[in-house]
Each structure stands twice: as structure tokens, then as C-alpha cells.
Amino acid sequence: GGGTHLPRGLIVRPKIERHRFGNKLRQRIKRLELRLEGKSPMLDVNQMESPVLVFTFKRADYFERAMWKLYENHPAQKYVQQTANLQERHDIGRIIGAPIIISQDGDDPEVKAVIEAYREAFEINLGIPLYRIEHYRPPEDEQEEMQVDSWDIDPKPYQDLARHYGWALEQTFSGAAYDLDTQHDRHISKPPLPQRVVILEEDIEIATDFFSLMNATADILDSDDTLLAVSGYNDNGKTQHVADSKRLVRSDFFPGLGWMMPRRVWDGAESHPNTALKNNWAPNGYWDDWIREPNIRLGRQVLRPEVSRTFHFGNIHGVSQNDVKHDLNQILLDRVGVQWEKEDLSYLKPEWFAESYWRRVSNAKLVSTEADAKFYIAHSDVRLVYNSLSHFETLAFNFDIMADEKAGMVRTGYEG
């Protein structure tokens, strides 16, 4: 590529100049200054069995922020810096997050401009294909503004998002997404069918070790039928509630917000095809609550970190309509960074985790008041027993954790 070549190891953000004309935000894309002398070798197609699927609508600024963190923290960055030739790149093996699939609801031109800027960044600099697929949105829907009054929640945005989710997941798992977009900066061989998919949205920022976490847990997720997904998010991950950056847990509550789903969950296991999520995807909208329903979750659990690896920064014209904005903005995003592939995660086996968990609960100091709990927690684990959901809500409010329940399960609950 032409232009000024930058030193190896320097990551350059795509240049997107913004000019306002009235209330309309226009974006003009300049070509990237390549940080490598020449193009980075393309990944071998056998490495592309774990795509990352990013959902976007029309918040271009949010989307660009999310894409920058995806680009900056992508595992291919270190391989480009460490490997000097094509053969070394082919010897790396699986890379979680390759290829990139952007599913755009509608055809907002500003969002499309961001996609094209990052297509160049991923394909030229990192050798990773980026595919754009477009979910059709009727013209009247393109113009509508989402409700932001949490006292009068409009279900339509949730229903639109659920339809978009179901459509894009099927395009991805079926491999159709690779045929819908052929506009690439270089020759792209068609990747194999995905074995698992990492799912992000336009207003989610990922931590530096997000993909390492997904890579280290991928084989566990593939082989453990008692698991539904791996998530990078802790609903109660506020600074005052978390401490151990290396701790993962099993939970019966599905948090979403940056997660990975295996093919067996979408298509259904061969022995239980009726469990496929794709069979009757979120018929009434609210796709995440639908997954949490007992007849859909089927007792399957989720792996998640104690300290979140994703941060939900969106609060303008989003489908959650600010109903949990206060809590979302206080979640701590991990800044430590863990090489998850080097961690022993055998403790996450269902029997081992249950034994360790209940031993810890049993050994915790039993207290009867909130004051005692807040006093003793500085020195040891404490156990405070609640006897109803209304009692739990009172305790949750006083301890500043999420008080709501979904399908009878409190957030971050285990064996509840």
C-alpha cells in the first residue's frame, strides 16, 4: 500500500473525519496509513472457524468506538507483530474472532462508512476478512426514533432487534454470510462453517484479554452439554463487588453482552435436535429474556468472569431505553489482562465447581443482619439467607446489586 509506512508494532486507528451539517453527522473516510511494509498475509481458511458477529443499526459513533476496541484487542495483532512469514502464520492454529462479520440493520451510510474503514484495517493490516451483511429494514422503520422514556417502553425496538439477531445468526452459522458480501480489498477464500460464534453489539467495548478468555473456554463450551454459552459480562460487576481478575464461575443466569455460542446450541445437538435455538427464535421479541426461559435454557449454565471483560457504554437511542443505564455504566472493565490459555480451568467442570462452590458457601460465616454482613465481609466470606424474591430485592437494593429476576432466576444466580 502507498502512503507513509509506520514502524512495526504501532497500531493506527482508521481516520474518520466528521463534519456536521445541521443535525446530520457526515463521515468521510481516508485511507489508512499501513503500519506494515506491504500487506499482512491472509489467514489460512482453516483458522477461520470462530467468527465474531457484530450487530449494528445507526449509531455510527458508538459503532466506531466498539470496532476500534475490537481491532486494537484482536488476537491477530500479536501474530502480525511476531510472525515474519506466511508459513509461521499458518502454523498458529485457531484464532477466535476470525473472520469478522458485521450485520447491519438497514443501510445507514455513516455506519457503512465505518464498516469500509475497518474492512481495510482488518484485511490489509491483519489479513482477516471482514464481511458486511445487511438485514432489510422497511423505509418507515429507518426513520423512527426509539423511545427513551423508561416508563413507556415500546416493544417494537426489541422485536426488531430479535428479528435481526435470529436472521444474522442463521446467516452466520449456515455460512450464507460469506456469500452475501464479495467486496473485499483482496482475494478471500471461503471460510469453513463456524463451530462457534462470538457475539458483540455496536455499544460494547471489549477488554484486552476478551478473545483470550473466549479461546481458553471454547473447547470447554464445545464439549460440555451442560453449558449454554460463555459471556464476558458480570451483571453485578461493580468495582466494590469484584476483586479476582482470574476467577471464572458457572451461573444459571444468561447475561449476554459479549458472549460466545457453540454450533450445538444453535443447531441443536444430534441427540436432541429439538433443543435448537434456531427452531423458534424469540417469537415475541426480547430475545435475551426468551433464552432465559426454563423451557429454552433447559438447565444449561453460562461461564462468566468475576471481573467483566465487556463494558456496555451505549445509552442513547438503544433498545434498553435507559432502564438499567445507571447500573451498566458502573460495571468495572478489567484492566489487568490475563493469559487465559495458561490458566488451569479444570475447576469449571460441573461436579468440581459445584463441590467447591457449596464448600465455600457452607464455610462462610452465617450472619442475620445486613450490618453484620458488611462488617464481617472485610475479613471473610459471609452468608446471608433470604427466604423470598421480595426479601432478596430488599437485600439487593441495600447492597447495590441488581434486584430483578428473569424467569425466576436472579442475576448471577447459581443453582437458584
Short mmCIF file of C-alpha atoms in Angstrom, two decimals:
data_model
loop_
_atom_site.label_atom_id
_atom_site.label_comp_id
_atom_site.label_asym_id
_atom_site.label_seq_id
_atom_site.Cartn_x
_atom_site.Cartn_y
_atom_site.Cartn_z
CA GLY A 1 0.00 0.00 0.00
CA GLY A 2 1.06 3.56 -0.57
CA GLY A 3 1.44 6.34 1.94
CA THR A 4 3.74 6.59 4.90
CA HIS A 5 4.83 3.28 6.39
CA LEU A 6 4.78 3.20 10.17
CA PRO A 7 7.03 1.18 12.48
CA ARG A 8 6.06 -2.44 13.14
CA GLY A 9 4.06 -2.69 16.36
CA LEU A 10 2.30 0.67 16.07
CA ILE A 11 -1.48 0.30 15.79
CA VAL A 12 -3.15 3.11 13.85
CA ARG A 13 -6.81 3.95 14.20
CA PRO A 14 -8.77 4.37 10.96
CA LYS A 15 -9.19 8.06 10.16
CA ILE A 16 -12.82 9.11 10.09
CA GLU A 17 -13.32 12.86 9.71
CA ARG A 18 -16.63 14.15 10.99
CA HIS A 19 -18.33 17.31 9.73
CA ARG A 20 -21.74 18.47 10.96
CA PHE A 21 -24.32 19.91 8.57
CA GLY A 22 -27.25 20.84 10.79
CA ASN A 23 -28.05 17.74 12.84
CA LYS A 24 -26.63 15.34 10.28
CA LEU A 25 -23.28 13.74 11.06
CA ARG A 26 -21.29 13.06 7.89
CA GLN A 27 -18.26 10.87 7.73
CA ARG A 28 -15.54 10.91 5.15
CA ILE A 29 -13.08 8.05 5.17
CA LYS A 30 -9.38 8.47 4.41
CA ARG A 31 -7.24 5.52 3.58
CA LEU A 32 -5.29 4.06 6.47
CA GLU A 33 -1.59 4.56 6.77
CA LEU A 34 -0.38 0.99 6.81
CA ARG A 35 1.73 0.09 9.79
CA LEU A 36 3.37 -2.78 7.90
CA GLU A 37 5.51 -2.58 4.81
CA GLY A 38 3.26 -4.42 2.42
CA LYS A 39 0.14 -6.44 3.11
CA SER A 40 -0.06 -8.86 6.01
CA PRO A 41 -0.50 -12.48 4.86
CA MET A 42 -4.09 -13.66 4.88
CA LEU A 43 -5.07 -16.22 7.48
CA ASP A 44 -5.42 -19.79 6.33
CA VAL A 45 -9.12 -20.62 5.96
CA ASN A 46 -8.76 -23.46 8.47
CA GLN A 47 -8.14 -20.81 11.14
CA MET A 48 -11.49 -19.14 10.42
CA GLU A 49 -13.95 -21.39 12.25
CA SER A 50 -14.78 -18.95 15.06
CA PRO A 51 -16.13 -15.68 13.62
CA VAL A 52 -17.08 -12.63 15.63
CA LEU A 53 -20.52 -11.32 14.69
CA VAL A 54 -21.14 -7.61 15.42
CA PHE A 55 -24.67 -6.16 15.34
CA THR A 56 -25.20 -2.53 14.37
CA PHE A 57 -28.04 -0.23 13.37
CA LYS A 58 -27.46 3.52 13.04
CA ARG A 59 -25.28 4.77 15.90
CA ALA A 60 -22.10 5.28 13.87
CA ASP A 61 -20.10 6.95 16.65
CA TYR A 62 -20.81 4.13 19.09
CA PHE A 63 -20.14 1.53 16.44
CA GLU A 64 -16.77 3.05 15.57
CA ARG A 65 -15.72 3.02 19.23
CA ALA A 66 -16.68 -0.64 19.54
CA MET A 67 -14.86 -1.52 16.29
CA TRP A 68 -11.70 0.26 17.38
CA LYS A 69 -11.51 -1.84 20.55
CA LEU A 70 -12.23 -4.97 18.51
CA TYR A 71 -9.39 -4.07 16.14
CA GLU A 72 -6.98 -2.96 18.85
CA ASN A 73 -7.54 -6.05 21.00
CA HIS A 74 -7.86 -8.63 18.26
CA PRO A 75 -5.54 -11.65 18.76
CA ALA A 76 -4.22 -11.30 15.21
CA GLN A 77 -2.41 -8.12 16.27
CA LYS A 78 0.22 -10.07 18.19
CA TYR A 79 0.61 -12.64 15.44
CA VAL A 80 1.26 -9.94 12.84
CA GLN A 81 3.97 -8.49 15.08
CA GLN A 82 5.51 -11.87 15.99
CA THR A 83 5.47 -13.73 12.68
CA ALA A 84 7.53 -12.64 9.75
CA ASN A 85 6.37 -15.04 7.06
CA LEU A 86 3.28 -16.75 5.72
CA GLN A 87 4.20 -20.26 6.90
CA GLU A 88 4.55 -19.12 10.51
CA ARG A 89 1.07 -17.61 10.36
CA HIS A 90 -0.36 -20.88 9.05
CA ASP A 91 1.18 -22.75 11.98
CA ILE A 92 -0.61 -20.64 14.59
CA GLY A 93 -3.83 -22.66 14.60
CA ARG A 94 -7.28 -21.48 15.59
CA ILE A 95 -7.88 -17.77 16.10
CA ILE A 96 -11.10 -16.90 17.89
CA GLY A 97 -12.63 -13.88 16.18
CA ALA A 98 -11.85 -14.72 12.57
CA PRO A 99 -13.39 -13.77 10.27
CA ILE A 100 -15.27 -10.57 11.18
CA ILE A 101 -18.98 -10.40 10.24
CA ILE A 102 -20.83 -7.09 10.59
CA SER A 103 -24.61 -7.40 10.44
CA GLN A 104 -26.17 -4.01 9.74
CA ASP A 105 -29.88 -3.45 10.30
CA GLY A 106 -30.74 -1.21 7.34
CA ASP A 107 -28.29 0.74 5.21
CA ASP A 108 -27.33 3.84 7.21
CA PRO A 109 -24.49 5.42 5.14
CA GLU A 110 -22.47 6.58 8.15
CA VAL A 111 -22.38 3.06 9.58
CA LYS A 112 -21.42 1.70 6.15
CA ALA A 113 -18.53 4.19 6.01
CA VAL A 114 -17.21 2.89 9.33
CA ILE A 115 -17.51 -0.69 8.08
CA GLU A 116 -15.46 0.07 4.97
CA ALA A 117 -12.75 1.79 7.01
CA TYR A 118 -12.39 -1.24 9.26
CA ARG A 119 -12.64 -3.67 6.36
CA GLU A 120 -9.42 -2.14 5.08
CA ALA A 121 -7.85 -2.20 8.54
CA PHE A 122 -8.62 -5.88 9.15
CA GLU A 123 -7.98 -7.20 5.65
CA ILE A 124 -4.85 -5.22 4.75
CA ASN A 125 -3.19 -4.90 8.15
CA LEU A 126 -4.21 -8.14 9.84
CA GLY A 127 -5.06 -10.49 6.98
CA ILE A 128 -8.54 -11.16 8.38
CA PRO A 129 -11.61 -10.99 6.10
CA LEU A 130 -14.44 -8.67 7.08
CA TYR A 131 -17.92 -9.38 5.74
CA ARG A 132 -20.84 -6.95 5.78
CA ILE A 133 -24.35 -8.40 5.66
CA GLU A 134 -27.48 -6.26 5.61
CA HIS A 135 -30.75 -7.08 7.31
CA TYR A 136 -33.60 -5.48 5.39
CA ARG A 137 -35.39 -2.78 7.32
CA PRO A 138 -38.54 -1.13 5.83
CA PRO A 139 -38.01 2.56 4.99
CA GLU A 140 -40.55 3.71 7.60
CA ASP A 141 -38.58 1.86 10.28
CA GLU A 142 -35.34 3.56 9.22
CA GLN A 143 -36.78 6.94 10.16
CA GLU A 144 -38.27 6.04 13.51
CA GLU A 145 -36.52 7.13 16.69
CA MET A 146 -36.50 4.69 19.55
CA GLN A 147 -38.36 5.58 22.72
CA VAL A 148 -36.17 6.69 25.63
CA ASP A 149 -38.87 7.02 28.29
CA SER A 150 -38.38 4.04 30.57
CA TRP A 151 -41.92 4.48 31.92
CA ASP A 152 -43.45 3.84 28.49
CA ILE A 153 -41.32 1.13 26.90
CA ASP A 154 -42.16 0.42 23.28
CA PRO A 155 -41.74 -3.30 22.48
CA LYS A 156 -41.13 -2.72 18.76
CA PRO A 157 -37.36 -1.95 19.01
CA TYR A 158 -36.89 -5.18 20.98
CA GLN A 159 -38.86 -7.11 18.36
CA ASP A 160 -36.85 -5.54 15.53
CA LEU A 161 -33.59 -6.45 17.28
CA ALA A 162 -34.77 -10.02 17.90
CA ARG A 163 -35.61 -10.48 14.20
CA HIS A 164 -32.22 -9.06 13.24
CA TYR A 165 -30.45 -11.36 15.73
CA GLY A 166 -32.19 -14.51 14.52
CA TRP A 167 -31.60 -13.70 10.86
CA ALA A 168 -27.91 -12.85 11.30
CA LEU A 169 -27.15 -15.86 13.49
CA GLU A 170 -28.59 -18.19 10.86
CA GLN A 171 -26.67 -16.42 8.07
CA THR A 172 -23.50 -16.89 10.12
CA PHE A 173 -23.90 -20.50 11.28
CA SER A 174 -25.13 -21.62 7.85
CA GLY A 175 -22.18 -19.95 6.10
CA ALA A 176 -24.51 -17.87 3.92
CA ALA A 177 -22.91 -14.67 5.25
CA TYR A 178 -19.76 -15.49 3.29
CA ASP A 179 -21.71 -15.46 0.03
CA LEU A 180 -23.62 -12.24 0.71
CA ASP A 181 -20.57 -9.96 0.60
CA THR A 182 -17.88 -10.28 -2.06
CA GLN A 183 -16.48 -6.73 -1.91
CA HIS A 184 -13.07 -7.27 -0.37
CA ASP A 185 -9.75 -5.47 -0.64
CA ARG A 186 -8.02 -8.73 -1.57
CA HIS A 187 -8.75 -12.29 -2.66
CA ILE A 188 -10.65 -14.17 0.05
CA SER A 189 -11.09 -17.94 0.18
CA LYS A 190 -14.40 -19.02 1.64
CA PRO A 191 -14.07 -19.99 5.32
CA PRO A 192 -15.49 -23.25 6.69
CA LEU A 193 -18.76 -23.40 8.62
CA PRO A 194 -18.39 -21.85 12.08
CA GLN A 195 -18.00 -24.17 15.05
CA ARG A 196 -18.87 -21.33 17.43
CA VAL A 197 -19.68 -17.61 17.14
CA VAL A 198 -18.65 -14.67 19.33
CA ILE A 199 -21.45 -12.08 19.50
CA LEU A 200 -20.97 -8.36 20.09
CA GLU A 201 -23.05 -5.21 19.60
CA GLU A 202 -22.31 -1.68 18.45
CA ASP A 203 -22.14 -0.29 22.00
CA ILE A 204 -19.93 -2.92 23.67
CA GLU A 205 -16.26 -2.33 24.43
CA ILE A 206 -14.08 -5.39 24.99
CA ALA A 207 -11.13 -5.81 27.37
CA THR A 208 -7.62 -6.64 26.19
CA ASP A 209 -7.99 -10.32 27.13
CA PHE A 210 -11.57 -10.83 25.91
CA PHE A 211 -10.55 -13.06 22.99
CA SER A 212 -8.05 -14.94 25.15
CA LEU A 213 -10.92 -15.78 27.51
CA MET A 214 -13.06 -16.97 24.60
CA ASN A 215 -10.21 -19.05 23.18
CA ALA A 216 -9.42 -20.70 26.52
CA THR A 217 -13.05 -21.66 27.13
CA ALA A 218 -14.02 -22.63 23.56
CA ASP A 219 -13.18 -26.31 23.89
CA ILE A 220 -14.92 -26.48 27.27
CA LEU A 221 -18.03 -24.93 25.75
CA ASP A 222 -17.96 -27.25 22.74
CA SER A 223 -17.70 -30.42 24.80
CA ASP A 224 -19.81 -29.67 27.90
CA ASP A 225 -23.51 -30.22 27.15
CA THR A 226 -24.43 -28.58 30.48
CA LEU A 227 -23.24 -25.21 29.12
CA LEU A 228 -25.25 -22.79 27.01
CA ALA A 229 -22.67 -20.05 26.41
CA VAL A 230 -19.63 -18.17 27.65
CA SER A 231 -20.14 -14.50 28.48
CA GLY A 232 -17.61 -11.76 29.21
CA TYR A 233 -20.05 -9.89 31.44
CA ASN A 234 -20.91 -9.85 35.15
CA ASP A 235 -24.25 -8.16 35.89
CA ASN A 236 -23.04 -7.38 39.42
CA GLY A 237 -19.51 -6.48 38.40
CA LYS A 238 -19.32 -3.07 40.03
CA THR A 239 -15.93 -2.08 41.43
CA GLN A 240 -16.90 -2.65 45.06
CA HIS A 241 -18.14 -6.19 44.36
CA VAL A 242 -15.26 -7.72 42.39
CA ALA A 243 -11.61 -8.44 43.09
CA ASP A 244 -10.23 -11.56 41.39
CA SER A 245 -9.43 -10.95 37.71
CA LYS A 246 -8.56 -14.62 37.20
CA ARG A 247 -11.78 -16.12 38.56
CA LEU A 248 -14.42 -17.68 36.32
CA VAL A 249 -17.73 -19.05 37.58
CA ARG A 250 -20.71 -21.06 36.38
CA SER A 251 -24.09 -19.34 36.54
CA ASP A 252 -27.70 -20.17 35.72
CA PHE A 253 -28.33 -16.59 34.59
CA PHE A 254 -27.58 -15.71 30.97
CA PRO A 255 -26.04 -12.20 30.88
CA GLY A 256 -25.35 -11.76 27.15
CA LEU A 257 -23.43 -8.52 26.42
CA GLY A 258 -20.44 -10.06 24.70
CA TRP A 259 -20.83 -13.82 24.54
CA MET A 260 -19.99 -16.99 22.62
CA MET A 261 -22.41 -19.69 21.45
CA PRO A 262 -21.42 -23.12 20.07
CA ARG A 263 -23.00 -24.65 16.99
CA ARG A 264 -24.67 -27.41 19.03
CA VAL A 265 -26.77 -24.77 20.83
CA TRP A 266 -27.90 -23.03 17.64
CA ASP A 267 -28.46 -26.15 15.52
CA GLY A 268 -29.33 -28.47 18.39
CA ALA A 269 -27.25 -31.46 19.46
CA GLU A 270 -27.58 -34.51 17.20
CA SER A 271 -29.14 -36.42 20.07
CA HIS A 272 -31.56 -33.59 20.92
CA PRO A 273 -32.35 -31.62 17.73
CA ASN A 274 -35.49 -30.17 19.36
CA THR A 275 -33.26 -28.04 21.61
CA ALA A 276 -32.02 -25.90 18.69
CA LEU A 277 -32.41 -22.18 19.36
CA LYS A 278 -32.99 -21.58 15.66
CA ASN A 279 -36.18 -23.67 15.61
CA ASN A 280 -38.47 -20.96 17.02
CA TRP A 281 -36.24 -17.99 17.69
CA ALA A 282 -37.65 -15.40 20.14
CA PRO A 283 -41.18 -15.33 18.68
CA ASN A 284 -42.29 -12.37 20.81
CA GLY A 285 -39.06 -10.35 20.74
CA TYR A 286 -36.93 -9.83 23.87
CA TRP A 287 -34.50 -12.48 22.64
CA ASP A 288 -32.31 -12.50 25.77
CA ASP A 289 -35.26 -13.00 28.11
CA TRP A 290 -36.50 -15.75 25.78
CA ILE A 291 -33.18 -17.61 26.14
CA ARG A 292 -33.57 -17.38 29.93
CA GLU A 293 -36.91 -19.18 29.93
CA PRO A 294 -36.68 -22.63 31.59
CA ASN A 295 -38.02 -24.47 28.53
CA ILE A 296 -35.31 -22.85 26.38
CA ARG A 297 -32.34 -22.81 28.77
CA LEU A 298 -33.08 -26.41 29.84
CA GLY A 299 -30.92 -26.16 32.94
CA ARG A 300 -27.83 -25.23 30.94
CA GLN A 301 -25.41 -22.79 32.53
CA VAL A 302 -23.09 -20.00 31.45
CA LEU A 303 -19.41 -19.39 32.16
CA ARG A 304 -18.54 -15.80 33.05
CA PRO A 305 -15.70 -13.90 34.74
CA GLU A 306 -15.87 -12.24 38.15
CA VAL A 307 -14.41 -9.07 36.61
CA SER A 308 -16.19 -8.17 33.37
CA ARG A 309 -14.38 -8.35 30.05
CA THR A 310 -17.05 -6.25 28.33
CA PHE A 311 -18.43 -2.78 29.03
CA HIS A 312 -21.80 -1.59 27.74
CA PHE A 313 -21.36 2.13 27.05
CA GLY A 314 -24.46 2.80 24.95
CA ASN A 315 -27.29 4.81 26.47
CA ILE A 316 -28.70 6.93 23.64
CA HIS A 317 -31.45 5.51 21.41
CA GLY A 318 -30.70 1.94 22.47
CA VAL A 319 -33.35 -0.71 22.89
CA SER A 320 -32.81 -0.95 26.66
CA GLN A 321 -34.13 2.64 26.70
CA ASN A 322 -32.08 3.61 29.76
CA ASP A 323 -33.95 1.26 32.10
CA VAL A 324 -30.68 -0.11 33.52
CA LYS A 325 -28.32 2.68 32.40
CA HIS A 326 -27.23 3.55 35.94
CA ASP A 327 -26.06 0.00 36.65
CA LEU A 328 -24.47 -0.65 33.26
CA ASN A 329 -22.27 2.43 33.48
CA GLN A 330 -20.79 1.32 36.81
CA ILE A 331 -19.55 -2.10 35.72
CA LEU A 332 -15.77 -2.42 36.02
CA LEU A 333 -13.97 -3.41 32.81
CA ASP A 334 -10.87 -5.48 33.55
CA ARG A 335 -7.59 -3.64 33.03
CA VAL A 336 -5.25 -6.36 34.32
CA GLY A 337 -5.23 -8.74 31.37
CA VAL A 338 -4.89 -12.49 31.84
CA GLN A 339 -3.34 -15.07 29.52
CA TRP A 340 -6.30 -17.38 29.89
CA GLU A 341 -4.76 -20.13 27.80
CA LYS A 342 -2.16 -20.60 30.57
CA GLU A 343 -4.75 -20.89 33.35
CA ASP A 344 -5.94 -24.25 34.69
CA LEU A 345 -9.70 -24.12 34.15
CA SER A 346 -10.46 -27.71 35.13
CA TYR A 347 -12.30 -26.40 38.21
CA LEU A 348 -15.13 -25.36 35.88
CA LYS A 349 -16.22 -28.96 35.33
CA PRO A 350 -19.79 -29.07 36.67
CA GLU A 351 -19.18 -31.55 39.50
CA TRP A 352 -15.91 -29.95 40.61
CA PHE A 353 -17.31 -26.45 40.53
CA ALA A 354 -20.44 -27.45 42.49
CA GLU A 355 -18.38 -29.15 45.19
CA SER A 356 -16.04 -26.18 45.57
CA TYR A 357 -18.88 -23.65 45.47
CA TRP A 358 -21.02 -25.32 48.13
CA ARG A 359 -18.00 -25.89 50.33
CA ARG A 360 -17.25 -22.17 50.19
CA VAL A 361 -20.87 -21.28 50.95
CA SER A 362 -21.02 -23.76 53.85
CA ASN A 363 -17.80 -22.39 55.34
CA ALA A 364 -18.91 -18.78 55.04
CA LYS A 365 -19.83 -17.00 58.29
CA LEU A 366 -23.60 -17.08 58.76
CA VAL A 367 -24.98 -13.65 59.68
CA SER A 368 -28.52 -12.44 60.19
CA THR A 369 -28.31 -8.71 59.54
CA GLU A 370 -27.02 -6.52 56.74
CA ALA A 371 -24.87 -4.60 59.21
CA ASP A 372 -23.10 -7.79 60.30
CA ALA A 373 -22.60 -8.84 56.69
CA LYS A 374 -20.98 -5.51 55.81
CA PHE A 375 -18.76 -5.73 58.89
CA TYR A 376 -17.50 -9.31 58.52
CA ILE A 377 -17.06 -9.26 54.74
CA ALA A 378 -13.80 -7.35 55.24
CA HIS A 379 -12.30 -10.44 56.90
CA SER A 380 -14.08 -13.48 55.47
CA ASP A 381 -16.86 -14.79 53.27
CA VAL A 382 -20.30 -14.22 54.77
CA ARG A 383 -23.65 -15.92 54.16
CA LEU A 384 -26.93 -14.04 54.41
CA VAL A 385 -30.02 -16.15 53.76
CA TYR A 386 -33.13 -14.77 52.03
CA ASN A 387 -36.50 -16.52 52.07
CA SER A 388 -38.34 -14.95 49.11
CA LEU A 389 -37.74 -12.89 45.99
CA SER A 390 -39.16 -9.81 47.71
CA HIS A 391 -36.71 -10.34 50.59
CA PHE A 392 -33.90 -10.70 48.03
CA GLU A 393 -34.94 -7.43 46.36
CA THR A 394 -34.64 -5.60 49.67
CA LEU A 395 -31.19 -7.05 50.33
CA ALA A 396 -30.06 -6.38 46.77
CA PHE A 397 -31.09 -2.74 46.99
CA ASN A 398 -29.15 -2.29 50.22
CA PHE A 399 -26.04 -4.00 48.84
CA ASP A 400 -26.25 -2.16 45.49
CA ILE A 401 -26.60 -5.23 43.29
CA MET A 402 -29.18 -5.97 40.59
CA ALA A 403 -32.51 -6.71 42.28
CA ASP A 404 -34.57 -8.01 39.36
CA GLU A 405 -35.18 -11.58 38.30
CA LYS A 406 -35.75 -13.13 34.89
CA ALA A 407 -37.72 -16.36 34.54
CA GLY A 408 -37.42 -16.88 38.29
CA MET A 409 -33.62 -16.55 38.32
CA VAL A 410 -31.81 -13.61 39.94
CA ARG A 411 -28.87 -12.11 38.06
CA THR A 412 -25.58 -14.02 38.55
CA GLY A 413 -27.54 -16.77 40.39
CA TYR A 414 -26.19 -20.30 40.69
CA GLU A 415 -28.42 -23.31 41.36
CA GLY A 416 -31.13 -20.88 42.45
#
